[in-house]
Every structure is written in C-alpha cells, then in structure tokens.
C-alpha cells in the first residue's frame, strides 16, 4: 500500500493501536532512564 492510498477505518484503528502501544513503551522507558540516576540501589 502506498502513502497515497486511503486506508479503511479498521486499518487506521489497528495502526493507531500499534502506535499508541509503541508510544507508551517509549514513554515508560524514558521515565525509567530519567529515574535511574536518582535511585539508590
């Protein structure tokens, strides 16, 4: 599928869910990285 072709709503929902999952993982990883230096292990 090229970038020019319109996507069906079901495809958009699946892509949106995938992107939200990626974003939440990245935000969590960033939060852990920022918090690590402050912790006393």
PDB file of N, CA, C and O in Angstrom, residues 5-41:
ATOM      1  N   UNK A   5      -2.690   5.911  -1.065  1.00  0.00           N
ATOM      2  CA  UNK A   5      -3.959   5.193  -0.980  1.00  0.00           C
ATOM      3  C   UNK A   5      -4.645   5.456   0.356  1.00  0.00           C
ATOM      4  O   UNK A   5      -4.011   5.401   1.399  1.00  0.00           O
ATOM      5  N   UNK A   6      -5.949   5.734   0.318  1.00  0.00           N
ATOM      6  CA  UNK A   6      -6.668   5.926   1.585  1.00  0.00           C
ATOM      7  C   UNK A   6      -6.802   4.590   2.318  1.00  0.00           C
ATOM      8  O   UNK A   6      -6.916   3.532   1.706  1.00  0.00           O
ATOM      9  N   UNK A   7      -6.785   4.653   3.635  1.00  0.00           N
ATOM     10  CA  UNK A   7      -6.903   3.439   4.442  1.00  0.00           C
ATOM     11  C   UNK A   7      -8.330   3.305   4.942  1.00  0.00           C
ATOM     12  O   UNK A   7      -9.038   4.284   5.148  1.00  0.00           O
ATOM     13  N   UNK A   8      -8.719   2.067   5.155  1.00  0.00           N
ATOM     14  CA  UNK A   8     -10.042   1.816   5.705  1.00  0.00           C
ATOM     15  C   UNK A   8     -10.017   2.066   7.214  1.00  0.00           C
ATOM     16  O   UNK A   8      -8.964   1.969   7.836  1.00  0.00           O
ATOM     17  N   UNK A   9     -11.175   2.370   7.810  1.00  0.00           N
ATOM     18  CA  UNK A   9     -11.213   2.658   9.252  1.00  0.00           C
ATOM     19  C   UNK A   9     -10.612   1.536  10.109  1.00  0.00           C
ATOM     20  O   UNK A   9      -9.928   1.814  11.085  1.00  0.00           O
ATOM     21  N   UNK A  10     -10.828   0.295   9.758  1.00  0.00           N
ATOM     22  CA  UNK A  10     -10.269  -0.803  10.529  1.00  0.00           C
ATOM     23  C   UNK A  10      -8.750  -0.803  10.496  1.00  0.00           C
ATOM     24  O   UNK A  10      -8.100  -1.084  11.508  1.00  0.00           O
ATOM     25  N   UNK A  11      -8.188  -0.484   9.348  1.00  0.00           N
ATOM     26  CA  UNK A  11      -6.727  -0.406   9.230  1.00  0.00           C
ATOM     27  C   UNK A  11      -6.190   0.755  10.053  1.00  0.00           C
ATOM     28  O   UNK A  11      -5.144   0.642  10.693  1.00  0.00           O
ATOM     29  N   UNK A  12      -6.907   1.866  10.048  1.00  0.00           N
ATOM     30  CA  UNK A  12      -6.475   3.021  10.823  1.00  0.00           C
ATOM     31  C   UNK A  12      -6.526   2.718  12.318  1.00  0.00           C
ATOM     32  O   UNK A  12      -5.629   3.118  13.070  1.00  0.00           O
ATOM     33  N   UNK A  13      -7.564   2.028  12.756  1.00  0.00           N
ATOM     34  CA  UNK A  13      -7.680   1.676  14.170  1.00  0.00           C
ATOM     35  C   UNK A  13      -6.549   0.755  14.594  1.00  0.00           C
ATOM     36  O   UNK A  13      -5.979   0.924  15.678  1.00  0.00           O
ATOM     37  N   UNK A  14      -6.206  -0.208  13.746  1.00  0.00           N
ATOM     38  CA  UNK A  14      -5.119  -1.140  14.070  1.00  0.00           C
ATOM     39  C   UNK A  14      -3.790  -0.396  14.122  1.00  0.00           C
ATOM     40  O   UNK A  14      -2.976  -0.621  15.037  1.00  0.00           O
ATOM     41  N   UNK A  15      -3.560   0.482  13.176  1.00  0.00           N
ATOM     42  CA  UNK A  15      -2.316   1.251  13.169  1.00  0.00           C
ATOM     43  C   UNK A  15      -2.260   2.184  14.367  1.00  0.00           C
ATOM     44  O   UNK A  15      -1.216   2.332  15.007  1.00  0.00           O
ATOM     45  N   UNK A  16      -3.368   2.810  14.705  1.00  0.00           N
ATOM     46  CA  UNK A  16      -3.441   3.705  15.850  1.00  0.00           C
ATOM     47  C   UNK A  16      -3.134   2.946  17.139  1.00  0.00           C
ATOM     48  O   UNK A  16      -2.371   3.431  17.985  1.00  0.00           O
ATOM     49  N   UNK A  17      -3.684   1.756  17.295  1.00  0.00           N
ATOM     50  CA  UNK A  17      -3.429   0.938  18.486  1.00  0.00           C
ATOM     51  C   UNK A  17      -1.948   0.563  18.564  1.00  0.00           C
ATOM     52  O   UNK A  17      -1.341   0.612  19.641  1.00  0.00           O
ATOM     53  N   UNK A  18      -1.373   0.202  17.430  1.00  0.00           N
ATOM     54  CA  UNK A  18       0.048  -0.160  17.396  1.00  0.00           C
ATOM     55  C   UNK A  18       0.926   1.027  17.782  1.00  0.00           C
ATOM     56  O   UNK A  18       1.862   0.905  18.584  1.00  0.00           O
ATOM     57  N   UNK A  19       0.601   2.200  17.248  1.00  0.00           N
ATOM     58  CA  UNK A  19       1.385   3.393  17.554  1.00  0.00           C
ATOM     59  C   UNK A  19       1.240   3.817  19.014  1.00  0.00           C
ATOM     60  O   UNK A  19       2.199   4.238  19.649  1.00  0.00           O
ATOM     61  N   UNK A  20       0.042   3.680  19.569  1.00  0.00           N
ATOM     62  CA  UNK A  20      -0.170   4.005  20.980  1.00  0.00           C
ATOM     63  C   UNK A  20       0.647   3.081  21.876  1.00  0.00           C
ATOM     64  O   UNK A  20       1.213   3.510  22.881  1.00  0.00           O
ATOM     65  N   UNK A  21       0.704   1.808  21.500  1.00  0.00           N
ATOM     66  CA  UNK A  21       1.483   0.842  22.274  1.00  0.00           C
ATOM     67  C   UNK A  21       2.968   1.188  22.219  1.00  0.00           C
ATOM     68  O   UNK A  21       3.661   1.175  23.241  1.00  0.00           O
ATOM     69  N   UNK A  22       3.461   1.528  21.027  1.00  0.00           N
ATOM     70  CA  UNK A  22       4.863   1.926  20.881  1.00  0.00           C
ATOM     71  C   UNK A  22       5.161   3.183  21.704  1.00  0.00           C
ATOM     72  O   UNK A  22       6.199   3.269  22.367  1.00  0.00           O
ATOM     73  N   UNK A  23       4.259   4.143  21.666  1.00  0.00           N
ATOM     74  CA  UNK A  23       4.452   5.384  22.405  1.00  0.00           C
ATOM     75  C   UNK A  23       4.476   5.121  23.902  1.00  0.00           C
ATOM     76  O   UNK A  23       5.340   5.640  24.616  1.00  0.00           O
ATOM     77  N   UNK A  24       3.566   4.303  24.396  1.00  0.00           N
ATOM     78  CA  UNK A  24       3.538   4.036  25.833  1.00  0.00           C
ATOM     79  C   UNK A  24       4.801   3.312  26.280  1.00  0.00           C
ATOM     80  O   UNK A  24       5.346   3.601  27.348  1.00  0.00           O
ATOM     81  N   UNK A  25       5.295   2.378  25.461  1.00  0.00           N
ATOM     82  CA  UNK A  25       6.547   1.692  25.796  1.00  0.00           C
ATOM     83  C   UNK A  25       7.705   2.679  25.852  1.00  0.00           C
ATOM     84  O   UNK A  25       8.542   2.628  26.750  1.00  0.00           O
ATOM     85  N   UNK A  26       7.767   3.577  24.892  1.00  0.00           N
ATOM     86  CA  UNK A  26       8.857   4.551  24.835  1.00  0.00           C
ATOM     87  C   UNK A  26       8.783   5.522  25.999  1.00  0.00           C
ATOM     88  O   UNK A  26       9.807   5.859  26.595  1.00  0.00           O
ATOM     89  N   UNK A  27       7.584   5.965  26.349  1.00  0.00           N
ATOM     90  CA  UNK A  27       7.430   6.875  27.478  1.00  0.00           C
ATOM     91  C   UNK A  27       7.850   6.200  28.776  1.00  0.00           C
ATOM     92  O   UNK A  27       8.501   6.819  29.629  1.00  0.00           O
ATOM     93  N   UNK A  28       7.494   4.944  28.939  1.00  0.00           N
ATOM     94  CA  UNK A  28       7.887   4.199  30.135  1.00  0.00           C
ATOM     95  C   UNK A  28       9.402   4.044  30.191  1.00  0.00           C
ATOM     96  O   UNK A  28      10.023   4.263  31.239  1.00  0.00           O
ATOM     97  N   UNK A  29       9.996   3.693  29.072  1.00  0.00           N
ATOM     98  CA  UNK A  29      11.448   3.541  29.015  1.00  0.00           C
ATOM     99  C   UNK A  29      12.149   4.858  29.347  1.00  0.00           C
ATOM    100  O   UNK A  29      13.115   4.879  30.119  1.00  0.00           O
ATOM    101  N   UNK A  30      11.659   5.958  28.813  1.00  0.00           N
ATOM    102  CA  UNK A  30      12.241   7.267  29.094  1.00  0.00           C
ATOM    103  C   UNK A  30      12.116   7.617  30.575  1.00  0.00           C
ATOM    104  O   UNK A  30      13.046   8.168  31.172  1.00  0.00           O
ATOM    105  N   UNK A  31      10.983   7.293  31.167  1.00  0.00           N
ATOM    106  CA  UNK A  31      10.753   7.568  32.573  1.00  0.00           C
ATOM    107  C   UNK A  31      11.723   6.770  33.446  1.00  0.00           C
ATOM    108  O   UNK A  31      12.293   7.290  34.404  1.00  0.00           O
ATOM    109  N   UNK A  32      11.941   5.513  33.095  1.00  0.00           N
ATOM    110  CA  UNK A  32      12.875   4.666  33.839  1.00  0.00           C
ATOM    111  C   UNK A  32      14.288   5.209  33.715  1.00  0.00           C
ATOM    112  O   UNK A  32      15.031   5.278  34.701  1.00  0.00           O
ATOM    113  N   UNK A  33      14.670   5.627  32.521  1.00  0.00           N
ATOM    114  CA  UNK A  33      16.015   6.164  32.300  1.00  0.00           C
ATOM    115  C   UNK A  33      16.229   7.447  33.106  1.00  0.00           C
ATOM    116  O   UNK A  33      17.285   7.645  33.703  1.00  0.00           O
ATOM    117  N   UNK A  34      15.226   8.296  33.152  1.00  0.00           N
ATOM    118  CA  UNK A  34      15.351   9.547  33.894  1.00  0.00           C
ATOM    119  C   UNK A  34      15.382   9.285  35.401  1.00  0.00           C
ATOM    120  O   UNK A  34      16.044  10.005  36.148  1.00  0.00           O
ATOM    121  N   UNK A  35      14.660   8.290  35.860  1.00  0.00           N
ATOM    122  CA  UNK A  35      14.543   7.997  37.286  1.00  0.00           C
ATOM    123  C   UNK A  35      15.746   7.217  37.822  1.00  0.00           C
ATOM    124  O   UNK A  35      16.070   7.308  38.992  1.00  0.00           O
ATOM    125  N   UNK A  36      16.425   6.465  36.974  1.00  0.00           N
ATOM    126  CA  UNK A  36      17.521   5.582  37.409  1.00  0.00           C
ATOM    127  C   UNK A  36      18.624   6.325  38.174  1.00  0.00           C
ATOM    128  O   UNK A  36      19.047   5.837  39.218  1.00  0.00           O
ATOM    129  N   UNK A  37      19.114   7.479  37.706  1.00  0.00           N
ATOM    130  CA  UNK A  37      20.199   8.147  38.443  1.00  0.00           C
ATOM    131  C   UNK A  37      19.789   8.617  39.839  1.00  0.00           C
ATOM    132  O   UNK A  37      20.615   8.749  40.727  1.00  0.00           O
ATOM    133  N   UNK A  38      18.511   8.851  40.053  1.00  0.00           N
ATOM    134  CA  UNK A  38      18.037   9.338  41.346  1.00  0.00           C
ATOM    135  C   UNK A  38      17.874   8.230  42.373  1.00  0.00           C
ATOM    136  O   UNK A  38      17.806   8.479  43.559  1.00  0.00           O
ATOM    137  N   UNK A  39      17.773   7.001  41.915  1.00  0.00           N
ATOM    138  CA  UNK A  39      17.547   5.890  42.835  1.00  0.00           C
ATOM    139  C   UNK A  39      18.829   5.453  43.510  1.00  0.00           C
ATOM    140  O   UNK A  39      19.903   5.518  42.931  1.00  0.00           O
ATOM    141  N   UNK A  40      18.669   4.983  44.712  1.00  0.00           N
ATOM    142  CA  UNK A  40      19.788   4.381  45.419  1.00  0.00           C
ATOM    143  C   UNK A  40      19.582   2.883  45.390  1.00  0.00           C
ATOM    144  O   UNK A  40      18.638   2.349  45.985  1.00  0.00           O
ATOM    145  N   UNK A  41      20.427   2.171  44.686  1.00  0.00           N
ATOM    146  CA  UNK A  41      20.288   0.722  44.542  1.00  0.00           C
ATOM    147  C   UNK A  41      20.949   0.091  45.669  1.00  0.00           C
ATOM    148  O   UNK A  41      21.488  -0.399  46.297  1.00  0.00           O
TER     149      UNK A  41
END
